[in-house]
Coordinates of C-alpha atoms and ligand atoms in Angstrom, one line a residue:
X1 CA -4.7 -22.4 23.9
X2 CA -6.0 -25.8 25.6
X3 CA -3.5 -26.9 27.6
X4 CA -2.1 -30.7 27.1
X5 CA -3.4 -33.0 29.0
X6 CA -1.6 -34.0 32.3
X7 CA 0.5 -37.4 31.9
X8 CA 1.6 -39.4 34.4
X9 CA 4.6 -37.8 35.2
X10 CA 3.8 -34.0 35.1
X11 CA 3.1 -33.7 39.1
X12 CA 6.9 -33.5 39.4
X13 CA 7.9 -31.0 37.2
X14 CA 8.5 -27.5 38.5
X15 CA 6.8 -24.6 36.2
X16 CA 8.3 -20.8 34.8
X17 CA 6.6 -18.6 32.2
X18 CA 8.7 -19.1 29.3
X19 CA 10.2 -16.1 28.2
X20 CA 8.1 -12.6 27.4
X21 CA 7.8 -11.1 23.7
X22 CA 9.7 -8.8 22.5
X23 CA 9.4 -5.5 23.7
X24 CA 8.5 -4.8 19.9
X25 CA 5.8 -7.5 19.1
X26 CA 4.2 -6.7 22.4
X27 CA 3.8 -3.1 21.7
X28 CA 1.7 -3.9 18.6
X29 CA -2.0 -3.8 20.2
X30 CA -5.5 -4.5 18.6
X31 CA -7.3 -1.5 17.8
X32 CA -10.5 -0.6 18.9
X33 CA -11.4 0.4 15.0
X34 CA -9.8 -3.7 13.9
X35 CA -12.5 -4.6 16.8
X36 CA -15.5 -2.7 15.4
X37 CA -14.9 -3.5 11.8
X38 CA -14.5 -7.2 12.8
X39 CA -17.9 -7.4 12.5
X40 CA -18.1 -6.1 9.0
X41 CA -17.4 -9.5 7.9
X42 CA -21.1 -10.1 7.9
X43 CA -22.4 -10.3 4.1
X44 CA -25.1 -8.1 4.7
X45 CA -22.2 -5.0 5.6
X46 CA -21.5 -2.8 2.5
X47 CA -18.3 -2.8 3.3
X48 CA -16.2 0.3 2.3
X49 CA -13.3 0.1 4.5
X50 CA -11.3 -2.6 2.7
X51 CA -8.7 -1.9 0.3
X52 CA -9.9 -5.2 -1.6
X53 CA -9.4 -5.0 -5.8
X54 CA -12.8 -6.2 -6.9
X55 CA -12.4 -10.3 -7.6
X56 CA -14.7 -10.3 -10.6
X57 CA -12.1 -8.5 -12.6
X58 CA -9.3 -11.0 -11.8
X59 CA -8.2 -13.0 -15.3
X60 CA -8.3 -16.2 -13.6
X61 CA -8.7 -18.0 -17.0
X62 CA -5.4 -16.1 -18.0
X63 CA -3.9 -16.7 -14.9
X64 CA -4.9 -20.2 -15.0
X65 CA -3.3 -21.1 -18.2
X66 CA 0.0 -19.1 -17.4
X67 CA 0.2 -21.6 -14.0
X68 CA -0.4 -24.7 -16.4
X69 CA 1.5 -23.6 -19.2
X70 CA 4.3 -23.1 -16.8
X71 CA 4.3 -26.6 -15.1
X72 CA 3.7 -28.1 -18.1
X73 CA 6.9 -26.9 -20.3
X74 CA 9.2 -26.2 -17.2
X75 CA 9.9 -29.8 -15.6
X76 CA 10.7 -29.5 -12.0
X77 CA 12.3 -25.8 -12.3
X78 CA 9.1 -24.2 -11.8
X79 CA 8.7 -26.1 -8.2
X80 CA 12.4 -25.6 -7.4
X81 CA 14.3 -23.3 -5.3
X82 CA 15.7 -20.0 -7.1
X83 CA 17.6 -17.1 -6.6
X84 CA 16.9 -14.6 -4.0
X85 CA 17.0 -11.8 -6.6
X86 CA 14.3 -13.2 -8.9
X87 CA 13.4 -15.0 -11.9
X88 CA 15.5 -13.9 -14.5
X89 CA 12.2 -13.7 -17.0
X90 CA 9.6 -12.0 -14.9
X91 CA 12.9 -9.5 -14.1
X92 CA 13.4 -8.5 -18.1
X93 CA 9.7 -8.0 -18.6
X94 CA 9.2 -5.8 -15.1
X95 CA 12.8 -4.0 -16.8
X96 CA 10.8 -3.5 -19.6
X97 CA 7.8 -1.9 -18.2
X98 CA 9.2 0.5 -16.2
X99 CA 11.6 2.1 -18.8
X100 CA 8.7 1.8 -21.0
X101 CA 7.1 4.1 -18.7
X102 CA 9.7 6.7 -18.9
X103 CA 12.3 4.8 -15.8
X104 CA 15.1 3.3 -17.5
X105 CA 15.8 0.0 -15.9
X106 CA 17.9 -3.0 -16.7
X107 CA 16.8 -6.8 -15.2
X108 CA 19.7 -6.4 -13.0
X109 CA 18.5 -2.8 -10.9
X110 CA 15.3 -4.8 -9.8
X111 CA 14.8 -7.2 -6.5
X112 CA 11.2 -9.6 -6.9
X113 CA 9.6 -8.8 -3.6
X114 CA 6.6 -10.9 -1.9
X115 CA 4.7 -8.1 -2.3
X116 CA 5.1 -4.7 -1.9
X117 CA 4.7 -4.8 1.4
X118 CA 7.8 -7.1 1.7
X119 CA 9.7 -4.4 -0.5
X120 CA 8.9 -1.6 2.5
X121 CA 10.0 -4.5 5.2
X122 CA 13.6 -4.7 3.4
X123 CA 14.4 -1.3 2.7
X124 CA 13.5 -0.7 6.2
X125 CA 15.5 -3.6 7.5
X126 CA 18.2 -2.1 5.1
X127 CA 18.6 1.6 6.1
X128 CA 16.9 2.3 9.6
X129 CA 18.4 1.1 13.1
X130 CA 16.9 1.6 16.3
X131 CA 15.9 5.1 17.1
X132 CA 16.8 6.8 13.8
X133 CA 14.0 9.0 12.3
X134 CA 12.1 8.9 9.0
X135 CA 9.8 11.0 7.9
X136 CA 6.4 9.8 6.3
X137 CA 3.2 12.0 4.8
X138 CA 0.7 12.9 6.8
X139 CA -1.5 10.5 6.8
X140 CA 0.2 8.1 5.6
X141 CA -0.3 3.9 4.3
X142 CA -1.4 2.1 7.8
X143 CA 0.9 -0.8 7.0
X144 CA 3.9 1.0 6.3
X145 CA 3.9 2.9 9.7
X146 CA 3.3 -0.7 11.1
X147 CA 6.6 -1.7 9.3
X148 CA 8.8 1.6 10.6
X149 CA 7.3 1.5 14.1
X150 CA 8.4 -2.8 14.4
X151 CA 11.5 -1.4 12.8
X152 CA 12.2 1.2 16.2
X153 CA 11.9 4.1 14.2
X154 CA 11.1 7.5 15.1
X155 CA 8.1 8.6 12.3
X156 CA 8.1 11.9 12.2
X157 CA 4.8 13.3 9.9
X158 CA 5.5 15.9 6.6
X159 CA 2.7 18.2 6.6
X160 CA 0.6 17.7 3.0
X161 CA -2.0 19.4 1.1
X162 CA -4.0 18.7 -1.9
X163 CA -1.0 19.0 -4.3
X164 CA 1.0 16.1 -1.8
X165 CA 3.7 16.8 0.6
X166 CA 4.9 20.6 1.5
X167 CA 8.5 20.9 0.5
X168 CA 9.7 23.5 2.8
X169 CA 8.5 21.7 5.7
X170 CA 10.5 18.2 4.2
X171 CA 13.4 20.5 4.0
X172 CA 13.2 22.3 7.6
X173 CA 12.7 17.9 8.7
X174 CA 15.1 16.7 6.9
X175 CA 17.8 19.2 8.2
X176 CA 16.8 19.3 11.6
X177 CA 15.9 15.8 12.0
X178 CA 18.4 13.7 10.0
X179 CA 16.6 11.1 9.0
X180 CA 16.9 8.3 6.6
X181 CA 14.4 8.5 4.3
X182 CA 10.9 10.0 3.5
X183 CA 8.7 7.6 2.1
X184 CA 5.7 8.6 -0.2
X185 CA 3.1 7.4 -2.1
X186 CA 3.1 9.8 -4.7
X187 CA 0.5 8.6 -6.9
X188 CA -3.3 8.1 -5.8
X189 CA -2.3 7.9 -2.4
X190 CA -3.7 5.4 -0.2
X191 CA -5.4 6.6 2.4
X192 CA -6.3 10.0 0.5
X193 CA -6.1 9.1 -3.1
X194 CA -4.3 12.2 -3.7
X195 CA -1.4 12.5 -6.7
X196 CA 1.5 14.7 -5.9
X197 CA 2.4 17.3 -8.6
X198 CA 5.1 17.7 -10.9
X199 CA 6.5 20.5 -9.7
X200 CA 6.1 18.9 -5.9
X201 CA 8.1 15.8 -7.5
X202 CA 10.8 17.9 -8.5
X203 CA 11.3 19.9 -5.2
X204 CA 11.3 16.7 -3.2
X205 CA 14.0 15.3 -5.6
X206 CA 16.1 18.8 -4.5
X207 CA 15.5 18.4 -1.3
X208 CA 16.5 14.6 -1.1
X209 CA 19.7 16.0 -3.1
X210 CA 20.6 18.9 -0.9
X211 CA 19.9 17.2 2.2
X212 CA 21.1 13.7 1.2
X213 CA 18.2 11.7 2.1
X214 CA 16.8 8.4 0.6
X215 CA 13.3 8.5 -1.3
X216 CA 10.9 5.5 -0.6
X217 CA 8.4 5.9 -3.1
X218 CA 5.8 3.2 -3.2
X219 CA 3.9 3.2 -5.7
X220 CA 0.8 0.4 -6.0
X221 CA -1.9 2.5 -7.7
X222 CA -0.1 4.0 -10.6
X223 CA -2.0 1.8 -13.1
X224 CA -5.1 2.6 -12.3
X225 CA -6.0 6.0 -13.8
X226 CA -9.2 7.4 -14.6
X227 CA -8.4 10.8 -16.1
X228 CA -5.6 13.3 -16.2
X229 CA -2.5 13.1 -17.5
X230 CA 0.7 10.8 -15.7
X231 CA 3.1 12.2 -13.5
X232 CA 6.6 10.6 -13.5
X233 CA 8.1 8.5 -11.0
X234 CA 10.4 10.5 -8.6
X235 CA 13.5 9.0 -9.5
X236 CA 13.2 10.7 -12.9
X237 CA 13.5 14.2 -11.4
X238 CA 17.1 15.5 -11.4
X239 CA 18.8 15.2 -8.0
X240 CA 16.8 12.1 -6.7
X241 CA 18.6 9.2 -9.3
X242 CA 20.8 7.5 -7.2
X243 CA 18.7 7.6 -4.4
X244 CA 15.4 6.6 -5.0
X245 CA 13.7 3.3 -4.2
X246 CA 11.0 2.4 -6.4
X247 CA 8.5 0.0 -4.9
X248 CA 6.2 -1.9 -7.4
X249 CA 3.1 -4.4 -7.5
X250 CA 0.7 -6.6 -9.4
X251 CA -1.7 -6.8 -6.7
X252 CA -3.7 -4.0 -7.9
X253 CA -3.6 -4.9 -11.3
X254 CA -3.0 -8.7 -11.8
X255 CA -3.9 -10.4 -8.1
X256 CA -3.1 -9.5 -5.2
X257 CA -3.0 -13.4 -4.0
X258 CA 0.2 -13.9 -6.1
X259 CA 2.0 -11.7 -3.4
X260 CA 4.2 -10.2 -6.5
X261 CA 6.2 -7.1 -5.9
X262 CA 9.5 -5.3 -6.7
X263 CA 11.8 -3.0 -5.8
X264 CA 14.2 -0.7 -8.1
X265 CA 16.7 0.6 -5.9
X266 CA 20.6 2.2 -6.5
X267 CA 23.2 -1.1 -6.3
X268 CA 24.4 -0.7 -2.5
X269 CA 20.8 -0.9 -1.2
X270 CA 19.5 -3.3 -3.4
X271 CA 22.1 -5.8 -2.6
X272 CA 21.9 -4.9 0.6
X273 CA 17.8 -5.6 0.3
X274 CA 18.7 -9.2 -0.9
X275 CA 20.8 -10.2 2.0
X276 CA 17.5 -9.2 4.4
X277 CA 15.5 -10.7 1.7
X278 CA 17.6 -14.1 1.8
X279 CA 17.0 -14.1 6.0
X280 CA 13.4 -13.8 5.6
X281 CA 11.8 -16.4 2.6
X282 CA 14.8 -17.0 0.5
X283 CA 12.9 -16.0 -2.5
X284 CA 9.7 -14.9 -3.9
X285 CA 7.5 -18.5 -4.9
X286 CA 9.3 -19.5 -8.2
X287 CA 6.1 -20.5 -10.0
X288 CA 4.3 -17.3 -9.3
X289 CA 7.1 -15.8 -10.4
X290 CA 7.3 -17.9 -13.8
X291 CA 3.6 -17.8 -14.3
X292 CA 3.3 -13.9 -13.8
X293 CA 6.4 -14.1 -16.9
X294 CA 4.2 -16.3 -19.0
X295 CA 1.3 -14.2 -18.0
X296 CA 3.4 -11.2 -19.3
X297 CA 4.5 -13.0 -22.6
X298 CA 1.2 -14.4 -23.3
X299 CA -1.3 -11.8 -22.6
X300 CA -1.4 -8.2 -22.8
X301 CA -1.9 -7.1 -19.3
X302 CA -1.9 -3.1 -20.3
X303 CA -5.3 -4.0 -22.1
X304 CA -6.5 -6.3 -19.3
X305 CA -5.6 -2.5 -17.3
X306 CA -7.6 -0.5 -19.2
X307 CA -11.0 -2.4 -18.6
X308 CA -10.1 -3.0 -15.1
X309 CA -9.8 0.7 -14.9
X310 CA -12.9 1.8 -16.6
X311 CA -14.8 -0.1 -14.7
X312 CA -13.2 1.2 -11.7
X313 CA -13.6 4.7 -13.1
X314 CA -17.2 4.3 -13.1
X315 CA -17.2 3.4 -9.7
X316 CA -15.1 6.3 -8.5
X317 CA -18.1 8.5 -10.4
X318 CA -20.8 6.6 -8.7
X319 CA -19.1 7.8 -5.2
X320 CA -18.5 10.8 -6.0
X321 CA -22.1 11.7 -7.5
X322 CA -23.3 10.0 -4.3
X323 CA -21.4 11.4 -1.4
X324 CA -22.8 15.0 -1.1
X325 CA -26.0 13.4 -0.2
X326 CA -24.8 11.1 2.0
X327 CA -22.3 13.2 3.8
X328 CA -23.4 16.2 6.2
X329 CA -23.4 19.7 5.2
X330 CA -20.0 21.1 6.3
X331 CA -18.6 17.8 5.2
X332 CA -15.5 18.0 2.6
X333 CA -14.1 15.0 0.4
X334 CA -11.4 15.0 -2.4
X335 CA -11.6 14.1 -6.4
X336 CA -9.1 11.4 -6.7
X337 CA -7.8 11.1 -10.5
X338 CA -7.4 7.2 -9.6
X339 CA -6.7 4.6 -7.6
X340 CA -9.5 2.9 -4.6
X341 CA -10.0 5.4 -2.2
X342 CA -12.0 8.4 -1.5
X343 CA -11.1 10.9 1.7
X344 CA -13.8 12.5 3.0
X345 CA -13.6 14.8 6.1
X346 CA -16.7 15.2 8.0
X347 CA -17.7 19.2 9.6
X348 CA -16.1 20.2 12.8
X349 CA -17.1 18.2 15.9
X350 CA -17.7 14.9 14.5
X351 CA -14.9 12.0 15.3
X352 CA -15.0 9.4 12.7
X353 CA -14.2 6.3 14.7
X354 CA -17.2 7.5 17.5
X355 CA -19.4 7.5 14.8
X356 CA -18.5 4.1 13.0
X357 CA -20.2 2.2 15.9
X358 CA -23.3 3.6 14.8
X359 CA -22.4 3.6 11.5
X360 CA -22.0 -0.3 11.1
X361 CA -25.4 -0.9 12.7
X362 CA -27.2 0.1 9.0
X363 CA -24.9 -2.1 7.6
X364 CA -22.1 0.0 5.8
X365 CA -18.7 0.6 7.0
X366 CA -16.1 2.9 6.7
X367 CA -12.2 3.0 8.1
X368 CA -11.7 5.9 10.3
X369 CA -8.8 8.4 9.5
X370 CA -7.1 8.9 12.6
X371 CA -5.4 5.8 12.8
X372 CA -3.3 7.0 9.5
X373 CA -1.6 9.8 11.4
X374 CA 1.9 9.0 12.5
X375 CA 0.9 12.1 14.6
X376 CA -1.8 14.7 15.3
X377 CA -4.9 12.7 14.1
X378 CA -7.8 14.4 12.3
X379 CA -10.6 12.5 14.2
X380 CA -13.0 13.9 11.3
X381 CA -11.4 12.2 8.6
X382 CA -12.6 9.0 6.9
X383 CA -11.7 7.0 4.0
X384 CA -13.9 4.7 1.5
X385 CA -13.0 2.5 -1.2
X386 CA -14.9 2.3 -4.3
X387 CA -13.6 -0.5 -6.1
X388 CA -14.8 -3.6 -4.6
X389 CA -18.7 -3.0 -5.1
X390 CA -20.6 -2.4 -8.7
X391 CA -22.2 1.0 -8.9
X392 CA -25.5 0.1 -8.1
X393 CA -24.1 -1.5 -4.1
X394 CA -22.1 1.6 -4.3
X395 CA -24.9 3.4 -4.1
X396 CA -26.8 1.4 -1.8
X397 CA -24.0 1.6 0.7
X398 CA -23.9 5.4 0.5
X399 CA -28.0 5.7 1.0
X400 CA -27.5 3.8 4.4
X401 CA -24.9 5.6 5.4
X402 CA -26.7 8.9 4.7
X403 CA -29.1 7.3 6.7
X404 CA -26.8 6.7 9.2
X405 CA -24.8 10.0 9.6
X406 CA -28.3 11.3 9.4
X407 CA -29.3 9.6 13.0
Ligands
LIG501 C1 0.5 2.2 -0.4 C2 0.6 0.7 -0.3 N1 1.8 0.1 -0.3 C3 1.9 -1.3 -0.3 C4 0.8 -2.1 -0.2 C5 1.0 -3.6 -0.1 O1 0.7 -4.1 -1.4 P1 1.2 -5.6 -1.8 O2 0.0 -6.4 -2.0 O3 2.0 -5.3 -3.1 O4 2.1 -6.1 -0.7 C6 -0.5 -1.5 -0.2 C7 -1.7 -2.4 -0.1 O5 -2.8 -2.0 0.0 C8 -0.6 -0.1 -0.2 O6 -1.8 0.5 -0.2

């Protein structure tokens, strides 16, 4: 920062720091990765390290007309302050959807959220003190271990494997470790892009029973699925009911830029969720709110869904028929059934994030797995995205970075 210039009377005045940060903001550092994919900014970078939904599908004329149509029939209400809970509109139809989708929900069980990210921050805020544990997949969402580490938490890692977290080891945690919850991203997980199974579902639900521990499951991607059959939320598995937090989004299927989320959650929790909400923006924007409703009313966002996500398909396929060539021999990666991201593990010896600086000089980028590991990183791991660029880019992108890995 430039300091102010001196005035006139400043030679008097005796000088302190002002005070330090908190022990918590200061322990949040730049990573060496954030450094190296700053400079994927540059346009020429086939960048497949975001987690960006591709723009070109956005409905801005639908979205446009749902803003307009709002501020032109709503007065002043739709540029007024609301209630912390939510709009009372976008609340019926987001009640609607879910118990559509098999989750029986009234307006009243659900919390608008900035986001879903906001929805992690208050249940956080909500449950976990200082020092108490909770227990998160391995890997697990970047920004979510972010959220529990500002929060003083202890993250302990789950062990997973293809068919999502290992119930006997979430058992043997949650009875040795007490700890609040175990969030999951059951569906299309981000960073892996693997769905947990049925039968997983239901003996995480027994475990979160038997051992009286919340569920956190977050779930963004659900939407977007390519093939296969769904698999229901957690909270519709016997045992996990009353304590289950749902955590849902339009980002990945409306616009992310809206910052529209929600959060199902028992009524204890929920409430509890507001009050944190209420100390942090009040509400969610009440004309995002209003025109997402309209949006809702007006337009049928399932079939605005389905496109998004046969396009989105295709991409998937392009990456997959793509990466064996691109990858080294030894090299593994995983079939995701939806969702943005591919998780690719390169052979034995290699370290992901070593190999990025090379990487980004044929300009493509990938993120590097390790920093996804609450614990124990797998330096070999990698993830890509395959949303954000047509087919055609896709394979550009993975061409260079044969050509890279290659070197
Ligand atoms: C697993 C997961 N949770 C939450 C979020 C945050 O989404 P939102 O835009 O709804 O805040 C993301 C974003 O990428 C995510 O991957």
């Amino acid at each position: 920062m430039t300091p102010a210039p001196a005035s006139a009377h400043a030679e008097a005045v005796p000088r302190q720091q002002p005070a330090p940060l908190a022990a918590r903001a200061a322990s949040v550092k730049s990573s060496p990765v954030r450094d190296i994919l700053a400079v994927t900014a540059r346009p020429e970078v086939i960048n497949f390290a975001g987690g960006l939904p591709a723009p070109e599908f956005f409905d801005v004329a639908g979205v446009a007309a749902a803003f307009a149509a709002v501020l032109g029939e709503s007065g002043g209400k739709a540029l007024q302050y609301a209630t912390t809970e939510g709009e009372p509109t976008l609340r019926a139809a987001l009640a609607a959807r879910t118990t559509a989708r098999g989750l029986p929900t009234e307006a009243e069980d659900l919390l608008v959220t900035t986001g879903s990210q906001q929805g992690l921050h208050l249940v956080t805020s909500a449950l976990v003190e200082a020092g108490d544990t909770v227990l998160v997949e391995s890997p697990c969402y970047l920004a979510a271990l972010q959220v529990f580490a500002f929060a003083g938490a202890r993250v302990v890692p789950v062990p997973c494997d293809e068919d999502g977290v290992d119930p006997e080891a979430l058992d043997a945690l949650a009875a040795r470790e007490r700890p609040k919850f175990f969030y999951s991203v059951p569906t299309f997980q981000n960073p892996t892009g693997r769905t947990t199974t049925a039968a997983r579902r239901a003996a995480v639900a027994a475990v979160a029973a038997r051992r009286g521990l919340w569920l956190l499951e977050d779930d963004p991607y659900g939407e977007l699925r390519y093939e296969g059959e769904r698999v229901p939320w957690l909270a519709t598995y016997p045992g996990a009911e009353d304590r289950t937090v749902l955590l849902g989004s339009f980002s990945k299927v409306m616009a992310p830029g809206l910052r529209l989320g929600w959060l199902r959650a028992p009524e204890a929790l929920r409430r509890a969720c507001a009050v944190v909400k209420q100390s942090t923006d009040l509400h969610t924007p009440t004309l995002n709110q209003l025109a997402a409703a309209r949006y809702l009313a007006d337009h049928d966002l399932d079939a605005h869904v389905a496109t998004v996500a046969a396009a989105y398909g295709r991409r998937r396929d392009a990456m997959l028929a793509a990466l064996p060539a691109a990858l080294p021999d030894g090299a593994e990666f995983a079939r995701p059934e939806g969702g943005m991201f591919v998780w690719a593990r390169l052979p034995a010896g290699a370290n992901a994030a070593d190999l990025l600086r090379e990487v980004v000089t044929y300009d493509v980028a990938y993120v590097p797995g390790a920093p996804f590991y609450a614990a124990d990183p797998d330096p070999r791991t990698l993830r890509l995205c395959f949303v954000t660029q047509d087919e055609a880019t896709i394979g550009e992108g993975l061409a260079r970075l044969g050509a890279a890995l290659r070197r």
